Amino acid sequence: MLPSAAGVVFNQLGFAEVHEAPAMEPSPMSFTLHPSPLLHHFAFSPLALFQNPTFAASSAVALAGGGRLASSSSSSVLPLRVFEADSPAYTSHANQCSDGISANEYNTSNNITVNQKSHRVSSSLSVSAMRMKKVKRKVREPRFCFKTMSEVDVLDDGYKWRKYGQKVVKNTQHPRSYYRCTQDSCRVKKRVERLAEDPRMVITTYEGRHAHSPSRDEDEHTQASSSSKLASFLW
DNA sequence: CGCGTTTGACCTGCGC
DNA sequence: GCGCAGGTCAAACGCG
Protein backbone atom coordinates (compact mmCIF):
# COMPACT_ATOMS: atom_id res chain seq x y z
CA MET A 1 0.00 0.00 0.00
CA LEU A 2 1.27 3.38 -0.95
CA PRO A 3 0.11 6.20 1.27
CA SER A 4 -1.49 9.12 -0.45
CA ALA A 5 -3.98 11.72 0.76
CA ALA A 6 -5.41 11.31 4.23
CA GLY A 7 -7.82 8.40 4.31
CA VAL A 8 -6.96 7.48 0.79
CA VAL A 9 -4.39 4.96 -0.30
CA PHE A 10 -3.44 3.43 -3.57
CA ASN A 11 -3.18 -0.27 -3.20
CA GLN A 12 -0.85 -2.59 -5.02
CA LEU A 13 -3.27 -2.91 -7.90
CA GLY A 14 -3.30 0.82 -8.38
CA PHE A 15 -6.82 1.27 -7.08
CA ALA A 16 -7.67 4.26 -5.01
CA GLU A 17 -9.04 3.01 -1.73
CA VAL A 18 -11.01 5.35 0.45
CA HIS A 19 -11.06 4.39 4.08
CA GLU A 20 -13.20 5.72 6.84
CA ALA A 21 -11.38 6.68 9.97
CA PRO A 22 -11.58 4.60 12.00
CA ALA A 23 -12.34 1.79 9.60
CA MET A 24 -14.66 0.09 12.10
CA GLU A 25 -17.21 2.87 12.10
CA PRO A 26 -20.21 1.99 9.97
CA SER A 27 -21.27 5.59 9.42
CA PRO A 28 -21.56 6.42 5.75
CA MET A 29 -19.19 8.81 4.08
CA SER A 30 -20.34 11.30 1.54
CA PHE A 31 -18.34 12.28 -1.48
CA THR A 32 -18.28 14.92 -4.10
CA LEU A 33 -17.46 13.58 -7.48
CA HIS A 34 -16.10 16.05 -9.95
CA PRO A 35 -17.40 15.04 -13.36
CA SER A 36 -14.84 14.12 -15.92
CA PRO A 37 -15.38 14.21 -19.68
CA LEU A 38 -14.44 10.56 -19.61
CA LEU A 39 -17.24 9.59 -17.27
CA HIS A 40 -19.72 9.19 -20.06
CA HIS A 41 -17.68 6.34 -21.46
CA PHE A 42 -18.69 4.14 -18.63
CA ALA A 43 -21.67 2.10 -17.77
CA PHE A 44 -22.58 3.96 -14.65
CA SER A 45 -21.72 6.98 -12.64
CA PRO A 46 -19.62 6.31 -9.56
CA LEU A 47 -21.49 9.14 -7.92
CA ALA A 48 -24.68 7.11 -7.91
CA LEU A 49 -22.89 4.40 -6.03
CA PHE A 50 -21.64 6.75 -3.42
CA GLN A 51 -25.12 8.10 -2.95
CA ASN A 52 -26.45 4.63 -2.52
CA PRO A 53 -26.88 3.61 1.14
CA THR A 54 -25.55 0.13 0.56
CA PHE A 55 -22.50 1.39 -1.16
CA ALA A 56 -21.93 4.26 1.21
CA ALA A 57 -21.99 1.89 4.15
CA SER A 58 -18.92 0.14 2.88
CA SER A 59 -15.97 0.85 5.07
CA ALA A 60 -13.56 0.67 2.19
CA VAL A 61 -14.08 1.58 -1.40
CA ALA A 62 -11.85 1.21 -4.38
CA LEU A 63 -12.51 2.67 -7.77
CA ALA A 64 -11.10 2.39 -11.21
CA GLY A 65 -13.32 4.82 -12.97
CA GLY A 66 -13.42 8.31 -14.30
CA GLY A 67 -13.51 11.64 -12.61
CA ARG A 68 -12.02 12.93 -9.45
CA LEU A 69 -13.09 11.98 -6.01
CA ALA A 70 -13.14 14.33 -3.10
CA SER A 71 -13.94 13.46 0.47
CA SER A 72 -16.44 15.77 2.11
CA SER A 73 -14.46 15.70 5.30
CA SER A 74 -11.44 17.19 3.67
CA SER A 75 -10.80 19.58 0.87
CA SER A 76 -8.33 17.31 -0.83
CA VAL A 77 -9.31 16.11 -4.25
CA LEU A 78 -8.20 12.67 -5.24
CA PRO A 79 -7.63 12.14 -8.93
CA LEU A 80 -8.89 8.72 -9.88
CA ARG A 81 -7.27 6.73 -12.58
CA VAL A 82 -9.12 6.51 -15.84
CA PHE A 83 -8.60 3.55 -18.09
CA GLU A 84 -9.45 3.22 -21.72
CA ALA A 85 -10.31 -0.18 -23.04
CA ASP A 86 -7.16 -0.65 -25.05
CA SER A 87 -4.71 1.00 -22.77
CA PRO A 88 -2.14 -1.20 -21.05
CA ALA A 89 -3.07 0.40 -17.75
CA TYR A 90 -6.70 -0.51 -18.17
CA THR A 91 -5.75 -3.94 -19.32
CA SER A 92 -3.76 -4.68 -16.25
CA HIS A 93 -6.50 -3.44 -13.98
CA ALA A 94 -9.28 -5.16 -15.83
CA ASN A 95 -7.41 -8.41 -15.85
CA GLN A 96 -6.68 -8.22 -12.21
CA CYS A 97 -10.23 -7.34 -11.39
CA SER A 98 -12.04 -9.75 -13.57
CA ASP A 99 -9.68 -12.63 -13.55
CA GLY A 100 -8.60 -12.59 -9.99
CA ILE A 101 -4.93 -12.15 -10.70
CA SER A 102 -3.40 -11.02 -7.48
CA ALA A 103 -0.97 -8.18 -7.19
CA ASN A 104 1.72 -10.65 -6.28
CA GLU A 105 1.20 -12.56 -9.48
CA TYR A 106 1.19 -9.47 -11.58
CA ASN A 107 3.98 -7.20 -12.65
CA THR A 108 4.44 -4.94 -15.60
CA SER A 109 7.07 -7.11 -17.18
CA ASN A 110 4.60 -9.90 -17.82
CA ASN A 111 1.91 -7.56 -19.02
CA ILE A 112 1.61 -9.05 -22.47
CA THR A 113 1.60 -12.58 -21.18
CA VAL A 114 -1.25 -11.85 -18.88
CA ASN A 115 -3.14 -10.06 -21.61
CA GLN A 116 -2.77 -12.80 -24.12
CA LYS A 117 -3.71 -15.45 -21.70
CA SER A 118 -6.91 -13.79 -20.68
CA HIS A 119 -7.76 -11.52 -23.57
CA ARG A 120 -10.94 -13.41 -24.23
CA VAL A 121 -12.08 -12.46 -20.82
CA SER A 122 -10.84 -8.94 -20.74
CA SER A 123 -10.74 -8.29 -24.46
CA SER A 124 -8.37 -5.48 -23.78
CA LEU A 125 -5.39 -6.53 -25.80
CA SER A 126 -3.69 -3.51 -27.19
CA VAL A 127 -4.18 -2.85 -30.88
CA SER A 128 -0.51 -3.36 -31.57
CA ALA A 129 -0.45 -6.64 -29.71
CA MET A 130 -3.45 -7.82 -31.69
CA ARG A 131 -1.77 -6.89 -34.94
CA MET A 132 1.30 -8.78 -33.83
CA LYS A 133 -0.78 -11.90 -33.46
CA LYS A 134 -2.73 -11.16 -36.64
CA VAL A 135 -5.87 -12.36 -35.01
CA LYS A 136 -9.28 -10.91 -35.70
CA ARG A 137 -10.92 -10.05 -32.42
CA LYS A 138 -14.39 -8.98 -31.61
CA VAL A 139 -14.46 -5.32 -30.65
CA ARG A 140 -15.51 -5.11 -27.06
CA GLU A 141 -17.30 -2.38 -25.22
CA PRO A 142 -15.33 -0.19 -22.83
CA ARG A 143 -14.97 -1.88 -19.50
CA PHE A 144 -13.96 -0.92 -16.05
CA CYS A 145 -14.12 -2.47 -12.68
CA PHE A 146 -14.09 -1.52 -9.04
CA LYS A 147 -14.21 -3.28 -5.76
CA THR A 148 -16.15 -2.61 -2.62
CA MET A 149 -16.26 -4.10 0.82
CA SER A 150 -19.81 -5.32 1.07
CA GLU A 151 -21.85 -8.15 2.48
CA VAL A 152 -24.19 -8.10 -0.48
CA ASP A 153 -22.92 -9.17 -3.87
CA VAL A 154 -25.03 -6.92 -6.03
CA LEU A 155 -24.89 -3.23 -5.33
CA ASP A 156 -27.75 -1.02 -6.41
CA ASP A 157 -26.30 1.25 -9.09
CA GLY A 158 -29.64 2.56 -10.29
CA TYR A 159 -30.01 0.22 -13.24
CA LYS A 160 -32.04 -2.95 -13.46
CA TRP A 161 -30.05 -6.10 -14.08
CA ARG A 162 -31.03 -9.61 -14.98
CA LYS A 163 -28.81 -12.48 -14.06
CA TYR A 164 -28.06 -14.71 -17.01
CA GLY A 165 -25.34 -16.96 -15.71
CA GLN A 166 -23.16 -18.05 -12.88
CA LYS A 167 -19.84 -19.77 -13.10
CA VAL A 168 -17.39 -21.21 -10.67
CA VAL A 169 -14.04 -19.74 -11.59
CA LYS A 170 -10.93 -21.82 -11.19
CA ASN A 171 -9.01 -21.41 -7.95
CA THR A 172 -11.76 -19.44 -6.31
CA GLN A 173 -14.30 -20.46 -3.72
CA HIS A 174 -16.95 -18.02 -4.81
CA PRO A 175 -18.87 -18.20 -8.08
CA ARG A 176 -18.86 -15.37 -10.60
CA SER A 177 -22.27 -14.02 -11.56
CA TYR A 178 -23.15 -12.52 -14.94
CA TYR A 179 -25.75 -9.79 -15.33
CA ARG A 180 -27.25 -7.99 -18.28
CA CYS A 181 -29.12 -4.70 -18.27
CA THR A 182 -32.84 -5.43 -18.58
CA GLN A 183 -33.41 -2.52 -20.96
CA ASP A 184 -34.26 -3.87 -24.41
CA SER A 185 -31.80 -1.98 -26.53
CA CYS A 186 -29.13 -1.88 -23.85
CA ARG A 187 -26.29 -4.38 -24.08
CA VAL A 188 -24.41 -3.40 -20.96
CA LYS A 189 -23.20 -6.32 -18.89
CA LYS A 190 -21.61 -6.68 -15.53
CA ARG A 191 -19.83 -9.42 -13.65
CA VAL A 192 -19.85 -9.76 -9.93
CA GLU A 193 -17.47 -11.88 -7.94
CA ARG A 194 -15.77 -11.97 -4.60
CA LEU A 195 -12.07 -11.51 -4.17
CA ALA A 196 -10.37 -14.82 -3.49
CA GLU A 197 -7.89 -13.27 -1.09
CA ASP A 198 -10.53 -11.36 0.79
CA PRO A 199 -14.13 -12.61 0.41
CA ARG A 200 -15.40 -9.42 2.01
CA MET A 201 -14.45 -7.56 -1.14
CA VAL A 202 -16.81 -7.60 -4.10
CA ILE A 203 -15.36 -7.10 -7.57
CA THR A 204 -17.78 -5.60 -10.06
CA THR A 205 -16.83 -5.30 -13.71
CA TYR A 206 -18.97 -3.26 -16.07
CA GLU A 207 -18.84 -3.73 -19.81
CA GLY A 208 -20.44 -1.32 -22.22
CA ARG A 209 -22.29 1.88 -21.93
CA HIS A 210 -25.94 2.45 -21.07
CA ALA A 211 -27.97 4.11 -23.81
CA HIS A 212 -30.62 5.18 -21.34
CA SER A 213 -31.00 6.67 -17.90
CA PRO A 214 -31.18 4.63 -14.70
CA SER A 215 -34.51 2.95 -14.08
CA ARG A 216 -35.09 3.87 -10.50
CA ASP A 217 -38.84 4.08 -10.95
CA GLU A 218 -40.51 5.24 -7.76
CA ASP A 219 -37.57 7.17 -6.40
CA GLU A 220 -37.58 9.53 -9.32
CA HIS A 221 -41.12 10.56 -8.56
CA THR A 222 -40.83 10.89 -4.84
CA GLN A 223 -37.40 12.36 -4.52
CA ALA A 224 -36.56 15.74 -5.93
CA SER A 225 -33.41 16.17 -3.95
CA SER A 226 -30.47 18.13 -5.20
CA SER A 227 -28.40 15.00 -5.10
CA SER A 228 -30.60 13.27 -7.64
CA LYS A 229 -30.42 16.33 -9.82
CA LEU A 230 -26.69 16.16 -9.61
CA ALA A 231 -26.78 12.49 -10.39
CA SER A 232 -28.88 12.99 -13.48
CA PHE A 233 -26.49 15.67 -14.55
CA LEU A 234 -23.72 13.14 -14.48
CA TRP A 235 -25.54 10.38 -16.26
C1' DC B 1 -48.94 -14.70 -15.47
C1' DG B 2 -44.83 -12.17 -15.84
C1' DC B 3 -40.39 -11.61 -14.42
C1' DG B 4 -36.12 -13.00 -12.39
C1' DT B 5 -33.00 -16.81 -10.86
C1' DT B 6 -30.87 -21.26 -11.24
C1' DT B 7 -28.12 -24.49 -13.49
C1' DG B 8 -26.54 -27.82 -16.82
C1' DA B 9 -25.38 -27.75 -21.58
C1' DC B 10 -23.20 -25.65 -25.09
C1' DC B 11 -19.98 -22.45 -27.52
C1' DT B 12 -15.56 -20.32 -28.20
C1' DG B 13 -10.78 -19.44 -27.94
C1' DC B 14 -6.30 -20.47 -26.09
C1' DG B 15 -2.37 -23.41 -24.78
C1' DC B 16 -0.13 -27.60 -25.27
C1' DG C 1 -6.60 -32.07 -32.33
C1' DC C 2 -7.68 -32.11 -27.62
C1' DG C 3 -8.55 -30.43 -23.13
C1' DC C 4 -9.50 -26.65 -20.31
C1' DA C 5 -11.70 -22.54 -18.74
C1' DG C 6 -14.54 -18.51 -19.31
C1' DG C 7 -18.79 -16.88 -21.18
C1' DT C 8 -23.58 -17.52 -22.80
C1' DC C 9 -27.94 -19.84 -23.62
C1' DA C 10 -32.26 -21.53 -22.41
C1' DA C 11 -35.44 -24.61 -20.05
C1' DA C 12 -37.09 -25.29 -15.59
C1' DC C 13 -38.36 -23.34 -11.56
C1' DG C 14 -39.77 -19.96 -7.87
C1' DC C 15 -41.93 -15.93 -6.31
C1' DG C 16 -45.02 -11.98 -6.00
PDB file of C-alpha atoms (C1' of nucleotides) in Angstrom, chain A residues 121 164 167 176 180 189 191, chain C residues 4-10:
ATOM      1  CA  VAL A 121     -12.075 -12.462 -20.817  1.00  0.00           C
ATOM      2  CA  TYR A 164     -28.056 -14.714 -17.013  1.00  0.00           C
ATOM      3  CA  LYS A 167     -19.840 -19.768 -13.096  1.00  0.00           C
ATOM      4  CA  ARG A 176     -18.858 -15.373 -10.603  1.00  0.00           C
ATOM      5  CA  ARG A 180     -27.254  -7.990 -18.280  1.00  0.00           C
ATOM      6  CA  LYS A 189     -23.201  -6.322 -18.889  1.00  0.00           C
ATOM      7  CA  ARG A 191     -19.833  -9.416 -13.653  1.00  0.00           C
TER       8      ARG A 191
ATOM      9  C1'  DC C   4      -9.502 -26.647 -20.306  1.00  0.00           C
ATOM     10  C1'  DA C   5     -11.698 -22.538 -18.740  1.00  0.00           C
ATOM     11  C1'  DG C   6     -14.545 -18.513 -19.312  1.00  0.00           C
ATOM     12  C1'  DG C   7     -18.785 -16.879 -21.175  1.00  0.00           C
ATOM     13  C1'  DT C   8     -23.577 -17.518 -22.797  1.00  0.00           C
ATOM     14  C1'  DC C   9     -27.937 -19.843 -23.618  1.00  0.00           C
ATOM     15  C1'  DA C  10     -32.258 -21.533 -22.411  1.00  0.00           C
TER      16       DA C  10
END
